[in-house]
XYZ file of C-alpha atoms in Angstrom:
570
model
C 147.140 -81.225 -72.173
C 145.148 -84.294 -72.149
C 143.200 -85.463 -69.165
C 145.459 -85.496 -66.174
C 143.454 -88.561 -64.032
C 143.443 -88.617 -60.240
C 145.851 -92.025 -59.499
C 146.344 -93.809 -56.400
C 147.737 -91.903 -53.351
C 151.502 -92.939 -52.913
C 152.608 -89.726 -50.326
C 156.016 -91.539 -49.361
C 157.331 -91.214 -53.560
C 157.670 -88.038 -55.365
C 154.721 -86.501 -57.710
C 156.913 -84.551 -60.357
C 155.285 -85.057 -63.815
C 153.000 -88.167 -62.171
C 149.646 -89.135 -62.583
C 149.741 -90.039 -59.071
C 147.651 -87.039 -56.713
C 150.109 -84.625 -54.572
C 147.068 -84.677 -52.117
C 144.163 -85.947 -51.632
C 141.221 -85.663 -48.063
C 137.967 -86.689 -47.486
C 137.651 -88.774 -50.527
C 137.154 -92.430 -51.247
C 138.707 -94.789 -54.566
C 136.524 -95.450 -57.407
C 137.214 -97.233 -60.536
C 137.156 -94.055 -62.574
C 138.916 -91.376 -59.758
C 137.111 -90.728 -56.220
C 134.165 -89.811 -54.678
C 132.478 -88.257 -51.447
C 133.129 -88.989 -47.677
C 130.368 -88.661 -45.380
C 130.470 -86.998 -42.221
C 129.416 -88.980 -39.004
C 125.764 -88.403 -37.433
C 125.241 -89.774 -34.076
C 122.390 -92.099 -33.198
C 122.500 -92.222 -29.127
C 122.924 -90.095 -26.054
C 126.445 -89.980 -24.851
C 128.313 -92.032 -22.592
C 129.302 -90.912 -19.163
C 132.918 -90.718 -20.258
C 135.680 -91.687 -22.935
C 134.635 -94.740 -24.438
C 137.381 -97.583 -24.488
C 136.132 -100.271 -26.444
C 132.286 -101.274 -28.166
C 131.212 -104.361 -29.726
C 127.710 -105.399 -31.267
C 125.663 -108.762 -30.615
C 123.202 -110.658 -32.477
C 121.095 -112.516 -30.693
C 118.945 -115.544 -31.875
C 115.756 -113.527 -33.165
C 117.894 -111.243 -35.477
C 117.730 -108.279 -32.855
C 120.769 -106.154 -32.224
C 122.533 -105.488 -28.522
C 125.457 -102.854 -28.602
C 127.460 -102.599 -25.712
C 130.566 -100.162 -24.833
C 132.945 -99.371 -22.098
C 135.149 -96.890 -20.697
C 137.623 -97.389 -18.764
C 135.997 -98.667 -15.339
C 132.693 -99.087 -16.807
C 130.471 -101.618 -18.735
C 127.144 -100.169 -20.660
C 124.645 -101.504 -22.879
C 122.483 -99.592 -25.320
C 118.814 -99.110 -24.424
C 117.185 -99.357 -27.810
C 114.381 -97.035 -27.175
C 115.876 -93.848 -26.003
C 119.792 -94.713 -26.654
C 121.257 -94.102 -23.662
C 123.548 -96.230 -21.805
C 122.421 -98.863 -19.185
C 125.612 -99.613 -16.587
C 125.980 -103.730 -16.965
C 128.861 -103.488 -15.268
C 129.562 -106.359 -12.369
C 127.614 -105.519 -9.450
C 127.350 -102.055 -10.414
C 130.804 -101.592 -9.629
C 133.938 -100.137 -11.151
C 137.097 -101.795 -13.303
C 140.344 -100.887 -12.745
C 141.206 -98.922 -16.106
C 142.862 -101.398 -18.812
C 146.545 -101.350 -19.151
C 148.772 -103.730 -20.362
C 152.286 -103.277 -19.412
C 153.292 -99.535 -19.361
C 150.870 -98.785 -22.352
C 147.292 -97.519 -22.086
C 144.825 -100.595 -23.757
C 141.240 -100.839 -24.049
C 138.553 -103.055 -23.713
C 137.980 -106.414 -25.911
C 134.539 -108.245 -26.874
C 134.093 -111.474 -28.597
C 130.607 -113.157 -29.117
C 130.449 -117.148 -28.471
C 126.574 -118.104 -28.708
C 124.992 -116.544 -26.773
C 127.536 -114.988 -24.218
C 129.273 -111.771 -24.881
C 132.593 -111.561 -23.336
C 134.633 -108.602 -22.337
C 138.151 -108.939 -21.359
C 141.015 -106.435 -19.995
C 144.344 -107.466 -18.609
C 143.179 -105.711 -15.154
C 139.991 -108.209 -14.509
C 138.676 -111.327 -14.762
C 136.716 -112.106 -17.384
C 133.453 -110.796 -17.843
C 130.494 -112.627 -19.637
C 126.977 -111.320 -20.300
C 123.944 -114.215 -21.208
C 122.123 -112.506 -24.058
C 119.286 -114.449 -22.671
C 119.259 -113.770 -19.290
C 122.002 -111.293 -17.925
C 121.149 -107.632 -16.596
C 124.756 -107.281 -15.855
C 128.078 -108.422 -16.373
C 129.494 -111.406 -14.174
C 132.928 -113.061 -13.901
C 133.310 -116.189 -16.230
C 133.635 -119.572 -14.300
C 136.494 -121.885 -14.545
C 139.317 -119.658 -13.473
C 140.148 -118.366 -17.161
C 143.713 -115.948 -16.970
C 142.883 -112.568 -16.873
C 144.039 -111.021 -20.604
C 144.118 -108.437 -22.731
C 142.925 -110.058 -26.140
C 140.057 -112.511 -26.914
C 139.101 -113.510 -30.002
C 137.031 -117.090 -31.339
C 139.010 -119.446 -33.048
C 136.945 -122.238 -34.276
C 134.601 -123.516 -31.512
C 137.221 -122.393 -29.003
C 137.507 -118.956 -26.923
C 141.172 -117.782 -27.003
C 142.862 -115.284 -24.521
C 146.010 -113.729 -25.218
C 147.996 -110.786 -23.720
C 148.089 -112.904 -20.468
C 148.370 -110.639 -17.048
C 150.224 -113.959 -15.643
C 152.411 -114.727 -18.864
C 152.324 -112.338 -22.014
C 154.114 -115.158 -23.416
C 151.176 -117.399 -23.764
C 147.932 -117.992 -25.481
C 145.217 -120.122 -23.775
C 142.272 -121.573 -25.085
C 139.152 -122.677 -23.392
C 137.266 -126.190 -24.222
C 135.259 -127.601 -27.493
C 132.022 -125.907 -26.927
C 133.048 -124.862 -23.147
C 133.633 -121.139 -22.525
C 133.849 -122.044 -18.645
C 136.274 -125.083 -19.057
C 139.915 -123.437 -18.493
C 141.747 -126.933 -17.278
C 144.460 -127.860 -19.000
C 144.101 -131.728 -20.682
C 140.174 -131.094 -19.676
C 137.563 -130.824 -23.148
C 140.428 -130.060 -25.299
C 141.295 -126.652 -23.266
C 145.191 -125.686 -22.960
C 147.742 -123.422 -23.786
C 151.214 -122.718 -25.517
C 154.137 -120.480 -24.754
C 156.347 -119.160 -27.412
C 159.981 -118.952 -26.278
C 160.845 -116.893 -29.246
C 159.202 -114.157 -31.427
C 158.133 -111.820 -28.170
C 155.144 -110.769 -25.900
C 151.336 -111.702 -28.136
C 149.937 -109.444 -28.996
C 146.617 -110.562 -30.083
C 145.192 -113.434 -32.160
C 142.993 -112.821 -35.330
C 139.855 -115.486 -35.109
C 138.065 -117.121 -37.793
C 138.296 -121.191 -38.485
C 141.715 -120.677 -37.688
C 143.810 -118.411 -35.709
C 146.686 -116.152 -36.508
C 148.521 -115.422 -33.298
C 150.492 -111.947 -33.574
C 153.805 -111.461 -31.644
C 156.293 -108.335 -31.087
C 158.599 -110.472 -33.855
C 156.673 -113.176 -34.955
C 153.569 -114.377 -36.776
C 151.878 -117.881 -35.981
C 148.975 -119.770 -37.732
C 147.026 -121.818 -35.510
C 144.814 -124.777 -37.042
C 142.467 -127.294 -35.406
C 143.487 -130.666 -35.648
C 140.175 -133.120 -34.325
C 141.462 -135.561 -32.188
C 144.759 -135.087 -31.492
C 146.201 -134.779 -27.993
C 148.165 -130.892 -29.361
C 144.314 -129.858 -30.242
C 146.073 -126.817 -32.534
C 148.963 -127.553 -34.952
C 150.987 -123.911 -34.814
C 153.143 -123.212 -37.512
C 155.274 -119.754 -38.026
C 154.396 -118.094 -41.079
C 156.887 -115.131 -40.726
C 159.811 -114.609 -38.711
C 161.081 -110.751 -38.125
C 157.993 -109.115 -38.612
C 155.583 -108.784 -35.807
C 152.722 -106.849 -34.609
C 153.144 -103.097 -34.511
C 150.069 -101.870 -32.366
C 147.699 -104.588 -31.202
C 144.759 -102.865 -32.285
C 145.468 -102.440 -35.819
C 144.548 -106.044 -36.639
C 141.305 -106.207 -39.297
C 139.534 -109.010 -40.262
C 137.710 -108.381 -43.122
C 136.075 -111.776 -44.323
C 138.496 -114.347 -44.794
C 141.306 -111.330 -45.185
C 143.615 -109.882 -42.326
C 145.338 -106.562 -42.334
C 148.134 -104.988 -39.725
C 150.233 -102.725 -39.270
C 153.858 -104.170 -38.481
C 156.734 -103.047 -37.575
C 157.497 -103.071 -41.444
C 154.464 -101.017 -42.218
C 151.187 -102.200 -43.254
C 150.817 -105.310 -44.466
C 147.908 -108.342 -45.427
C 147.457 -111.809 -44.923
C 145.475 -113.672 -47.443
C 143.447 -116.548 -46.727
C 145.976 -119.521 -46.403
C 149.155 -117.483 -47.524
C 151.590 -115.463 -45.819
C 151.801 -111.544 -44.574
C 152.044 -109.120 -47.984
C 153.244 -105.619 -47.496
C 150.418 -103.073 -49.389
C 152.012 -100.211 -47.760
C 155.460 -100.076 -49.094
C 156.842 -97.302 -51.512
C 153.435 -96.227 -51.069
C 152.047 -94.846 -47.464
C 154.370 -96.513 -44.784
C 156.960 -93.539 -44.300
C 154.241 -90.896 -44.175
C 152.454 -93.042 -41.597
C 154.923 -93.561 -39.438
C 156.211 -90.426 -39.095
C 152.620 -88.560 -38.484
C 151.554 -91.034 -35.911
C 151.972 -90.409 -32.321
C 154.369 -93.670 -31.283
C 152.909 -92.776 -27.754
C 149.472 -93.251 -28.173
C 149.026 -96.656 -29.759
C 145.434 -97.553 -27.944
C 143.567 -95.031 -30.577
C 145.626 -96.756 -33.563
C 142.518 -98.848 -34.494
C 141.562 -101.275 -37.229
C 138.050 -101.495 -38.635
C 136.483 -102.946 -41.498
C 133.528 -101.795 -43.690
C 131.539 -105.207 -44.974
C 129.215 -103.220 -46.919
C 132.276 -102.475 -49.123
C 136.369 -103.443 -49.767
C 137.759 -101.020 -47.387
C 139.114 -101.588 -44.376
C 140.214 -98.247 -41.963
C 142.733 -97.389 -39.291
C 141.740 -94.071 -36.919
C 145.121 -92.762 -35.438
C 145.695 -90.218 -33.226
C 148.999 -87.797 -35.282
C 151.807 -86.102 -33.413
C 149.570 -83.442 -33.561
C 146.349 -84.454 -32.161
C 144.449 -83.882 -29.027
C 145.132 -85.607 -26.437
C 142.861 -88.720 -26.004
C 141.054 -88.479 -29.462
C 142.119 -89.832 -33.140
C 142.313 -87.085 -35.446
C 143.043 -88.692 -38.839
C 141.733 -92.101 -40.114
C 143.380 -94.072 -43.211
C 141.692 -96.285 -45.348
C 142.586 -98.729 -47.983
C 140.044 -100.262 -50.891
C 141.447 -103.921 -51.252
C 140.382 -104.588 -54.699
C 141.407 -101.518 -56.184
C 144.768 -101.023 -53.913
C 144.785 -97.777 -53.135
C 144.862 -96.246 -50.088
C 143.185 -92.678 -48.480
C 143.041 -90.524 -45.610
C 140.243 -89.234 -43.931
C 140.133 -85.992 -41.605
C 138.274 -86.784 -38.651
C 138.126 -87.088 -34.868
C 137.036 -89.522 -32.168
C 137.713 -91.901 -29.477
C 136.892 -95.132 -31.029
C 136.655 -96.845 -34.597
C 134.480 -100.031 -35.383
C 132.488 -101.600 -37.556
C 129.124 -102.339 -36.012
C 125.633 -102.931 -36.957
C 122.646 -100.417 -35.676
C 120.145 -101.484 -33.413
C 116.817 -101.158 -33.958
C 115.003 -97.984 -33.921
C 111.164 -97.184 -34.361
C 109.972 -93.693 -35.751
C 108.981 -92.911 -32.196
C 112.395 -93.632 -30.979
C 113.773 -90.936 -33.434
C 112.680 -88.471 -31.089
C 115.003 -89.153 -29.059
C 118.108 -88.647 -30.854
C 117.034 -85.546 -33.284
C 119.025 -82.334 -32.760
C 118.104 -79.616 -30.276
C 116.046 -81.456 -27.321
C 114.520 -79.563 -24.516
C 115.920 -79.216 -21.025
C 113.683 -80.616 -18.195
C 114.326 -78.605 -15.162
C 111.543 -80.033 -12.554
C 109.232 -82.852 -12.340
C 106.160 -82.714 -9.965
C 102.676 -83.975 -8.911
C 100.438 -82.012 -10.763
C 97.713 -82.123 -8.531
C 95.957 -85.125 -9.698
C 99.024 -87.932 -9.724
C 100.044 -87.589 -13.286
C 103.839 -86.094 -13.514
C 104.321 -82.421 -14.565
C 107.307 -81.313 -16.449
C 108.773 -77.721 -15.851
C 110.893 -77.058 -19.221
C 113.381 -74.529 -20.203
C 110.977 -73.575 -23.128
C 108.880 -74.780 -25.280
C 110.486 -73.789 -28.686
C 113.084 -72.530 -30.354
C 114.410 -72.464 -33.795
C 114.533 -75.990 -34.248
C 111.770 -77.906 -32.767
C 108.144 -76.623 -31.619
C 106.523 -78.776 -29.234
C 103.082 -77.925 -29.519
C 101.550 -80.169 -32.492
C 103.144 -83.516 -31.869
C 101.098 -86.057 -30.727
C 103.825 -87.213 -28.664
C 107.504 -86.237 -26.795
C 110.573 -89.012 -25.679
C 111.719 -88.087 -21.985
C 114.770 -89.424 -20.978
C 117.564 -88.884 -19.071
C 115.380 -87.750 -16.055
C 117.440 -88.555 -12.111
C 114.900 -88.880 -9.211
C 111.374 -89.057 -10.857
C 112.829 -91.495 -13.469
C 108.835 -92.661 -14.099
C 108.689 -89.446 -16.453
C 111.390 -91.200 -18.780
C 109.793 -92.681 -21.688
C 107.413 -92.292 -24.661
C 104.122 -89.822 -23.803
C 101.356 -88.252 -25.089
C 100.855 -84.672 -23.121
C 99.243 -81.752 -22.575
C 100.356 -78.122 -22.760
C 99.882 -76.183 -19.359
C 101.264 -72.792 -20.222
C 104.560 -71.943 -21.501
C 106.881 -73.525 -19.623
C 104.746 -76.637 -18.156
C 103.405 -79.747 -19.574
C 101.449 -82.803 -18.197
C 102.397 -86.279 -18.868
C 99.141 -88.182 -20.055
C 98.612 -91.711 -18.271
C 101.966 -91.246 -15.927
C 101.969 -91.369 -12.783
C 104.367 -89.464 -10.087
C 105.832 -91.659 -7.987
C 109.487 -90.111 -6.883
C 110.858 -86.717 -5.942
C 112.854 -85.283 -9.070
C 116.563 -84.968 -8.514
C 118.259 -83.276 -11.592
C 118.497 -83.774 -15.416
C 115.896 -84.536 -17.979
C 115.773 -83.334 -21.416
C 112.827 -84.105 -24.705
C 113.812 -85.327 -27.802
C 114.476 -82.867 -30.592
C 113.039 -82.458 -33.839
C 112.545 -84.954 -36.839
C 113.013 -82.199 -39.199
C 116.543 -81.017 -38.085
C 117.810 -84.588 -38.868
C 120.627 -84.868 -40.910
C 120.368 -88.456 -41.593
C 117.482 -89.642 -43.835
C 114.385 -91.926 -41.982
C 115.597 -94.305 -45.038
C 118.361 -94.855 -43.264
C 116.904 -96.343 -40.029
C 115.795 -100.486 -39.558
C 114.742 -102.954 -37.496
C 118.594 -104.253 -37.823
C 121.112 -103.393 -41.028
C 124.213 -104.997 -42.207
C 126.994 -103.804 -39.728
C 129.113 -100.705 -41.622
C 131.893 -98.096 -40.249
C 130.925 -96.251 -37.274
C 132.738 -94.577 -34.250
C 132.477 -92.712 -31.418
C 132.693 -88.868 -31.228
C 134.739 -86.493 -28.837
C 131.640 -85.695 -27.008
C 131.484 -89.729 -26.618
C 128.374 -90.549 -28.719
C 127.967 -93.132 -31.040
C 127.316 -92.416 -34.735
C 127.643 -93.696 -38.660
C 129.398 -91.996 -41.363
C 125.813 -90.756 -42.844
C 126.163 -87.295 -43.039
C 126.679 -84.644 -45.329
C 129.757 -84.917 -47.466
C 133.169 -83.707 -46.340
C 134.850 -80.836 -47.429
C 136.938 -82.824 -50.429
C 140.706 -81.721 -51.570
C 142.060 -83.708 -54.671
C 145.591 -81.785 -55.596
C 147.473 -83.178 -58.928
C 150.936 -83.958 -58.985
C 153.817 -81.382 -60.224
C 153.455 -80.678 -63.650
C 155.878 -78.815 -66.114
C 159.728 -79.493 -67.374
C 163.231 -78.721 -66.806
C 163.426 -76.433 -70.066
C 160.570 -73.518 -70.819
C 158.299 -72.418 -68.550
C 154.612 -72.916 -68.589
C 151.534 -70.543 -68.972
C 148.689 -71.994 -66.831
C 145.308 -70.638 -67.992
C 143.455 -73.174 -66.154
C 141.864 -76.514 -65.652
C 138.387 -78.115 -66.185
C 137.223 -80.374 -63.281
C 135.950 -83.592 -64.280
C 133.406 -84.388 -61.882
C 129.909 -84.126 -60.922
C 130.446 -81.355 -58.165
C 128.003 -78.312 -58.933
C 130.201 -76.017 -56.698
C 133.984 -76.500 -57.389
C 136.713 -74.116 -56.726
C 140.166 -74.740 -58.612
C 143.940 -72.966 -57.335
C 147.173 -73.630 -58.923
C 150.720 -73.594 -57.378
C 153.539 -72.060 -58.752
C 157.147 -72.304 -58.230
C 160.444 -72.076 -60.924
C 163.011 -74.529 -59.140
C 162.593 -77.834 -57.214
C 164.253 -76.279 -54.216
C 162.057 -73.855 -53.858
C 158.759 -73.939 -51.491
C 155.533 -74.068 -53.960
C 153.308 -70.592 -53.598
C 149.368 -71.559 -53.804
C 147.393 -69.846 -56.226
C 144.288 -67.504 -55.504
C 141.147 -70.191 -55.461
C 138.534 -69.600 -58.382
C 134.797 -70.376 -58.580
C 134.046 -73.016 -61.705
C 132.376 -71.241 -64.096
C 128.784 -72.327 -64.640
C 129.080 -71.553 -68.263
C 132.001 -73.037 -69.220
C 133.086 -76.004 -66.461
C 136.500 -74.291 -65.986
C 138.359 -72.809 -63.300
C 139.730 -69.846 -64.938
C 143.252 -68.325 -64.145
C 146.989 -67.392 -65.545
C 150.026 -67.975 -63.834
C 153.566 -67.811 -65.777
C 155.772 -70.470 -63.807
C 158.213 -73.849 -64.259
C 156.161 -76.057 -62.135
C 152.680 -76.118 -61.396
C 150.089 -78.684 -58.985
C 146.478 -78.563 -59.649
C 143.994 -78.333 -56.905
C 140.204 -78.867 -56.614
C 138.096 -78.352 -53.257
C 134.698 -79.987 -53.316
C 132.780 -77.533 -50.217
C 131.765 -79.878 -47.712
C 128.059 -80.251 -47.904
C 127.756 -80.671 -51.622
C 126.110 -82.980 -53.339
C 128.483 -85.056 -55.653
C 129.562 -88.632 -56.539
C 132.836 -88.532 -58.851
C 135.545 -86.430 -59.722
C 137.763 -88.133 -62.152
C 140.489 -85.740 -62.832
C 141.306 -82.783 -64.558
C 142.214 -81.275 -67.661
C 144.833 -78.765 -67.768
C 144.743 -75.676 -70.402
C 148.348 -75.024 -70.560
C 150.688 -73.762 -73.002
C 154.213 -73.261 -73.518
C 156.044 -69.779 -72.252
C 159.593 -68.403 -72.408
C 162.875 -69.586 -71.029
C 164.068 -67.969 -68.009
């Protein structure tokens, strides 16, 4: 047979004697087939709890601030041991975001130099890049909401605690100006279409509804500030977090499946005939907070994490993407608590420390007899990192004696103590503590690491840590569609792999009526040799299946090409 190519992913139409793959996981669209997904390696300590929403700022020297929340808290990133700072108003507690009967999250928007964070249970919170050590309620009286988003030079609220029928927009230029008639600031209620449910910024707006879709453009000068036309009528907004903007593009998820909005034109399905079936009926309908949009700018893909009928409570378990330019869509086996794209803060070699795998427990902090502080540690090695050699250790994480946390030179004591050179003890240690681990046990290359990058996918983990998909490759499945006739049966005496993959293993299913549920084959090694995957297998109807072992090193796999001949009739 000739080369039997891996096509575009279409799960919701049939794959008999198609091009188009049966299956495919872990894998991303290439102009010649598909190659690797990375795994996620995490960059900072955890939070305190589920995170519920995270957003990066850029402030005016180029510098990055991330900040996240859960669901009564506020936090900000410290940038030289990556934990979490609470910025949260007074150094209080939120009432957990709802809006209506549903579970929501947390919503940031940059304007200047103010970060904004908005949930339908609070006021508004701003944060002064230039000034703030916390959060603070915005002046003016804005509604409380569940959505923000920057049209223009305007901040827009939607999702409004006092009228989910509304959007309201602040002045020209005036985040703190929420006076109807005043500096251009207003609002509009829709009495059709349903509740909004969020409003996709750019230089102009498109406002989402249950049943409705509305394009909002500035008009300078004139007294209705935005002209707001409906651009489709019976198809709404599915899940309010699914909305992606990805450069002047938008992509949902409706109520008619997923769906695009080009710049200046109307909504286009791109899921129809293709994923939309399969997607809804794997999603959990009750769980619509951890259905969440992202967008990758280093690339044309754009990614929704999900949490399946059969996922863990409070975590996404499966993520689908979709390459734009080459129109194919692909899922991704992972879990989480939160998708986004976002760009990494800064991080020095010394601050590496910090985050490398297997850091050392810090059980007591003390005067050592001459003022400096004096660790007690739980050891001080162990397969992965030896302390004794560096020049210097990260401390952080340390309650009570909080002095000790920070970058230090040291000296070795014995075998379980070490002295802190230049510190000086100060406060009685409480609990906690822990030293960075090793350099060498990174997974993700120094290369990767920069004063600031261009923002790309990220997310956070179930153990609530942030991290980028910069890993070692997934485990990769790529399973053709069903091959073979209504007539003779086939011999299958194996496949070659077309890809780059040094370790491949190849299976075949069998079966000798459509009715009947397909048996999988016994996997086979590649040969070295030869490139094949050796096997024989008399049978009517046959899919082809390669798994890529996560962990390998590989960049295509284009196909496959089947070594099969004719057999008997039944």
């Amino acid at each position: 047979m000739p080369l039997l190519q891996w096509g575009a992913w279409t799960p919701d139409t049939t794959d008999y004697e198609a091009q188009t793959p049966k299956t495919i996981l872990n894998v991303i669209p290439r102009g010649d087939g598909y190659g690797p997904f990375p795994s996620v390696s995490s960059y900072t300590r955890p939070l305190p709890a589920t995170c519920r929403g995270a957003f990066y700022a850029l402030k005016s020297d180029g510098s990055v601030l991330t900040f996240s929340a859960t669901a009564t808290k506020l936090y900000l990133l410290n940038n030289t041991d990556f934990t979490w700072t609470d910025v949260s108003k007074g150094g209080g507690v939120y009432t957990p975001p709802t809006f209506g009967s549903q579970t929501a999250n947390w919503q940031f928007a940059q304007f200047g130099n103010l970060v904004f964070a908005t949930q339908a249970n609070t006021v508004l919170q701003v944060y002064d890049l230039t000034s703030s050590s916390a959060f603070a309620d915005c002046a003016g009286s804005p509604p409380q909401a569940a959505y923000i988003s920057v049209v223009g030079r305007f901040l827009v609220l939607s999702g409004l605690l006092s009228n989910p029928y509304r959007i309201q927009w602040s002045g020209l230029n005036a985040t703190t100006t929420w006076t109807s008639g005043v500096n251009q600031s207003d609002f509009q209620d829709f009495p059709d279409g349903g509740i909004v449910r969020g409003v996709a910024g750019g230089e102009y707006g498109v406002i989402f509804q249950d049943q409705a879709i509305r394009r909002m453009s500035y008009v300078p000068g004139s007294p209705i500030v935005f002209q707001i036309d409906r651009i489709a009528q019976d198809k709404g907004l599915y899940a309010p977090y699914s909305i992606i903007r990805a450069g002047e593009r938008i992509f949902f998820y409706s109520g008619q499946g997923f769906a695009k909005i080009d710049p200046g034109g109307y909504p286009e399905p791109i899921g129809r005939e293709k994923v939309d079936r399969t997607f809804l009926a794997d999603i959990d309908k009750a769980n619509l907070q951890l259905f969440i949009g992202a967008s990758d700018p280093r690339s044309s893909r754009v990614y929704w994490a999900y949490k399946s009928t059969n996922g863990q409570a409070a975590l996404f378990d499966k993520i689908i993407g979709y390459d734009y330019v080459l129109d194919k869509f692909f899922p991704i086996s992972n879990s989480g608590e939160y998708l986004l794209g976002i760009s990494q803060s800064g991080i020095t070699l010394e601050s590496l420390d910090a985050i490398a795998p297997t850091p050392l427990t810090i059980t007591g902090a003390a005067n050592n007899g001459s003022g400096a502080i004096r660790l007690t540690l739980s050891a001080l090695s162990n397969a992965n990192f030896t302390i004794i050699g560096q020049n210097h250790i990260v401390v952080y994480g340390v309650q009570g004696t909080t002095e000790a946390n920070g970058s230090w030179q040291f000296t070795q004591i014995d075998s379980t103590h070490i002295d802190l050179v230049g510190s000086t003890f100060t406060h009685a240690y409480v609990s906690g503590g822990q030293i960075g681990g090793s350099l060498d046990a990174m997974i993700l290359s120094l290369d990767a690491y920069a004063t600031a990058v261009q923002p790309e996918i990220a997310q956070f983990n179930a153990t609530h840590q942030l991290g980028f998909y910069r890993g070692a490759n997934l485990e990769a499945i790529l399973e053709s569609g069903e091959q073979g006739t209504d007539g003779r049966k086939i011999t299958v005496r194996g496949f070659r792999p077309i890809t780059d993959a040094a370790t491949v293993y190849g299976s075949a299913s069998y079966r000798d009526t459509q009715q009947a549920a397909p048996t999988a084959g016994t996997e086979v090694l590649i040969n070295a040799r030869t490139g094949r995957c050796d096997m024989r297998r008399e049978t009517r109807y046959s899919r082809f299946k390669v798994r890529i072992p996560s962990g390998t090193d590989w960049s295509f796999c284009a196909g496959i090409e089947p070594d099969v001949v004719q057999g008997g009739y039944l």
